[in-house]
PDB file of C-alpha atoms in Angstrom:
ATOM      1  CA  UNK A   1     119.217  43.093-167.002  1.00 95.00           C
ATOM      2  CA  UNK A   2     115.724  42.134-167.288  1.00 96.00           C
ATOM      3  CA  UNK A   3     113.618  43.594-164.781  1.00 95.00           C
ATOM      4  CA  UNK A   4     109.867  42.870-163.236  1.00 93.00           C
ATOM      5  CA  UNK A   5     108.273  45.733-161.397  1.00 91.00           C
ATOM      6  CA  UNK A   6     106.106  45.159-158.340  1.00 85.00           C
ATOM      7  CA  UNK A   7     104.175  47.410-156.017  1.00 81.00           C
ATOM      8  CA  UNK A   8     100.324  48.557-155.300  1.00 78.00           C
ATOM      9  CA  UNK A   9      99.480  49.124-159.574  1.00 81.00           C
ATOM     10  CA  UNK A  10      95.984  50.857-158.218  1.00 77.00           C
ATOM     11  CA  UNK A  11      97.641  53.398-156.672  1.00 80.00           C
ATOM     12  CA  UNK A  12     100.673  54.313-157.641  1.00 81.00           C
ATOM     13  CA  UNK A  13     100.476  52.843-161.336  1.00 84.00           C
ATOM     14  CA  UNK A  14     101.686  56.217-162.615  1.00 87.00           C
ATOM     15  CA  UNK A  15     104.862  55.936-160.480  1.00 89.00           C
ATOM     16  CA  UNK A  16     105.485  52.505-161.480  1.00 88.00           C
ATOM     17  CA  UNK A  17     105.419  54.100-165.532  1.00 91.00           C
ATOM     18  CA  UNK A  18     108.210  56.766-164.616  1.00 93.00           C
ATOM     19  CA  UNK A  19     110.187  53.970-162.350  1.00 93.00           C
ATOM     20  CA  UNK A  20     109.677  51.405-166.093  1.00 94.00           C
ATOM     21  CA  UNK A  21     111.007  54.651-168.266  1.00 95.00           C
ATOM     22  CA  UNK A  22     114.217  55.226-166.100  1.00 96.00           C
ATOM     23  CA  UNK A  23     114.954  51.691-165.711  1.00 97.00           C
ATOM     24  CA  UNK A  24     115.061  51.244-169.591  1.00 96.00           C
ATOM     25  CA  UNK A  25     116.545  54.602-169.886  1.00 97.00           C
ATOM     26  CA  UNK A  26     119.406  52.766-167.823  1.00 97.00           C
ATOM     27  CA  UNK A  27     119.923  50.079-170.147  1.00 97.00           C
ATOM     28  CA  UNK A  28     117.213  47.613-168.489  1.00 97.00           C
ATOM     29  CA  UNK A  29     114.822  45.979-170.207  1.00 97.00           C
ATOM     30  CA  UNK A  30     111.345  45.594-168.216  1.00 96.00           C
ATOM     31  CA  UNK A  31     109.572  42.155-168.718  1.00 95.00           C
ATOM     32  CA  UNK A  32     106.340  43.413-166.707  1.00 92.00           C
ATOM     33  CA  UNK A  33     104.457  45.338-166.294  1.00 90.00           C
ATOM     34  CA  UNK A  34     103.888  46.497-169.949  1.00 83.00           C
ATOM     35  CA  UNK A  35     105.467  49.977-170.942  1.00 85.00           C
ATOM     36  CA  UNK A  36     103.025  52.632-170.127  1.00 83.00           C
ATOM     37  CA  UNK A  37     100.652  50.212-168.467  1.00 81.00           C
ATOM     38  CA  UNK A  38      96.717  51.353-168.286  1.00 80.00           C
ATOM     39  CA  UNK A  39      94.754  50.118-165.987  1.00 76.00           C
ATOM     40  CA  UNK A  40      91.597  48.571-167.179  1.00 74.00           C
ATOM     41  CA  UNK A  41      89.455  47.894-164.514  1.00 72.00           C
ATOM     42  CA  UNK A  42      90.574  46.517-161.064  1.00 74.00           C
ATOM     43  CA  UNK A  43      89.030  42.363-160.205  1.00 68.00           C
ATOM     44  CA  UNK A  44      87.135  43.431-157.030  1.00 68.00           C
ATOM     45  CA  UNK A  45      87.874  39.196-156.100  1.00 69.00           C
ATOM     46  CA  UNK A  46      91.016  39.324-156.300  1.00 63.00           C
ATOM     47  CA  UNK A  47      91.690  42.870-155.790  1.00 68.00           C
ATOM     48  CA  UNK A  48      94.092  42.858-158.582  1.00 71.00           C
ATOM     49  CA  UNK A  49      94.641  44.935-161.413  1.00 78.00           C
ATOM     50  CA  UNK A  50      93.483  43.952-164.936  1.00 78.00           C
ATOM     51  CA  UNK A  51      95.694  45.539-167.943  1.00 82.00           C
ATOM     52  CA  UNK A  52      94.517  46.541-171.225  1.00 81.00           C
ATOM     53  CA  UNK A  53      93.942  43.490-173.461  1.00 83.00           C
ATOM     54  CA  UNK A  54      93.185  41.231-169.804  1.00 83.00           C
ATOM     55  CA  UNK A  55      89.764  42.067-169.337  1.00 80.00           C
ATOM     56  CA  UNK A  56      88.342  38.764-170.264  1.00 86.00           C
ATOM     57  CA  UNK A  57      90.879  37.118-168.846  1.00 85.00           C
ATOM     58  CA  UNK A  58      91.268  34.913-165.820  1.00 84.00           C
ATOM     59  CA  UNK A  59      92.846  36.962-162.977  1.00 80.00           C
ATOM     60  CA  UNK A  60      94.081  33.688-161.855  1.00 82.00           C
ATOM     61  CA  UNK A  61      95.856  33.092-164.907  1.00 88.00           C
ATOM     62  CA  UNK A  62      96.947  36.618-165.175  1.00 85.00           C
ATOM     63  CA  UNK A  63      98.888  36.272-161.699  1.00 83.00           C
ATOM     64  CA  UNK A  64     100.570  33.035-162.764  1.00 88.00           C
ATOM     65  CA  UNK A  65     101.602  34.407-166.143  1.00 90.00           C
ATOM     66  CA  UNK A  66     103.132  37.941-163.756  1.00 87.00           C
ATOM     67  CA  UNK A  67     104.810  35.343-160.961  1.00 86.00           C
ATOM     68  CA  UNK A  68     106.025  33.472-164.341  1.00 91.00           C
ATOM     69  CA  UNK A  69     107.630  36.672-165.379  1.00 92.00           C
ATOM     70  CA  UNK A  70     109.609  36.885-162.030  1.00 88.00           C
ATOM     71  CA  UNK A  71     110.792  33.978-162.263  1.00 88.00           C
ATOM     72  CA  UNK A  72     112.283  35.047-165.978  1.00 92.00           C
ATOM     73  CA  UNK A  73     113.558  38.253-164.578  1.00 93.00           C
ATOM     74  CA  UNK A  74     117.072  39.065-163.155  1.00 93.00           C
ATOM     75  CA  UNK A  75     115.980  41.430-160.745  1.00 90.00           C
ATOM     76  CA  UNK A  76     112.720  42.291-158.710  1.00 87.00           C
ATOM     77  CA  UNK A  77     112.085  46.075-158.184  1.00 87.00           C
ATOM     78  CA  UNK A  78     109.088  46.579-155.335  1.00 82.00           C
ATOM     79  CA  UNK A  79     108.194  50.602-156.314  1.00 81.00           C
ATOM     80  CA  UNK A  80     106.507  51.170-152.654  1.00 75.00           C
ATOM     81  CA  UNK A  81     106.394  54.863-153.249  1.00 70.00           C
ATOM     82  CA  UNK A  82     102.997  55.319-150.451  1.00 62.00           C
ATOM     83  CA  UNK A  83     105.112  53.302-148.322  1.00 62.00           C
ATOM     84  CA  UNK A  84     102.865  50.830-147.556  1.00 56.00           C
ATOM     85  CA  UNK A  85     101.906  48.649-144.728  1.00 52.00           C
ATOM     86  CA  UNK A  86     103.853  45.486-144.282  1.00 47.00           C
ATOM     87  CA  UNK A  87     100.859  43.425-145.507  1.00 47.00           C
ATOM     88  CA  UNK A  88     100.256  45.094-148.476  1.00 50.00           C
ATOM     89  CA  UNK A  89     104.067  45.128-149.746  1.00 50.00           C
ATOM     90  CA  UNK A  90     104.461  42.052-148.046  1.00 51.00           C
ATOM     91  CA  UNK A  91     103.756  40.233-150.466  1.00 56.00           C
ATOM     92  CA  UNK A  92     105.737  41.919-153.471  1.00 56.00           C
ATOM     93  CA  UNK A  93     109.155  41.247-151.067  1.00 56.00           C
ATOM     94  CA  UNK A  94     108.125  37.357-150.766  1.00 55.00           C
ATOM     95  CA  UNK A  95     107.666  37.000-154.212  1.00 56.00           C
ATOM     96  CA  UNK A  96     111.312  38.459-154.927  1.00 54.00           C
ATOM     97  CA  UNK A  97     112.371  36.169-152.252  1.00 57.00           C
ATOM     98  CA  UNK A  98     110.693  33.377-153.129  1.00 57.00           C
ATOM     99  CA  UNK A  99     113.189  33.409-156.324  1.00 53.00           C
ATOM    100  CA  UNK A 100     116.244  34.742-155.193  1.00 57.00           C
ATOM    101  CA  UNK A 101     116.210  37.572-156.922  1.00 53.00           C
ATOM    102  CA  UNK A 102     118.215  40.624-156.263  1.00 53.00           C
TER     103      UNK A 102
END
C-alpha cells in the first residue's frame, strides 16, 4: 500500500521517521515524507517545513507537490503523537478527507 505521512514535521519529525520505518517494515511503501527526512530549515511564512534538497524552493510549490502525493497514496497516516489541538491537526484529517483516503 502506498502510504503519505502527515502530522506537525517540526516537532515530532523524529516520530514521524520511526512511524516511516515500521510502516515499510510492514510491507508499505511511503511516498512522503522522504525516508529519514531532515529538516532543513522551517519557512517562517508559511510555517512549513523545508526538506533537504527544498531550500530554494517555493514552499508553495513544495505543498502542492506533498497534497499531489496524497492524492497518489492509498492511505493517509496523521502521526499526532503531541496530540495536538484540533487546529493544528485539523488540517492533516481534511486533507485525508478531502481524498477519500482511508
Amino acid at each position: 500500500m502506498n502510504i503519505v505521512i502527515g502530522g506537525s514535521y517540526h516537532k515530532f519529525l523524529n516520530e514521524i521517521n520511526v512511524l516511516h520505518r515500521k510502516l515499510e517494515e510492514n510491507g508499505h511503501h511511503v511516498i512522503a515524507p522522504i525516508k529519514d527526512a531532515r529538516q532543513s530549515k522551517l519557512d517562517s511564512r508559511y510555517n512549513y517545513v523545508l526538506f533537504q534538497g527544498e531550500e530554494t524552493e517555493n514552499p508553495v510549490e513544495v505543498q502542492k507537490r506533498f497534497m499531489d502525493k496524497i492524492q497518489e497514496a492509498d492511505a493517509f497516516v496523521l502521526c499526532n503523537k503531541g496530540r495536538l489541538y484540533w487546529h493544528d491537526c485539523g488540517n492533516g484529517i481534511r486533507m485525508g478527507i478531502c481524498w477519500n483516503k482511508k
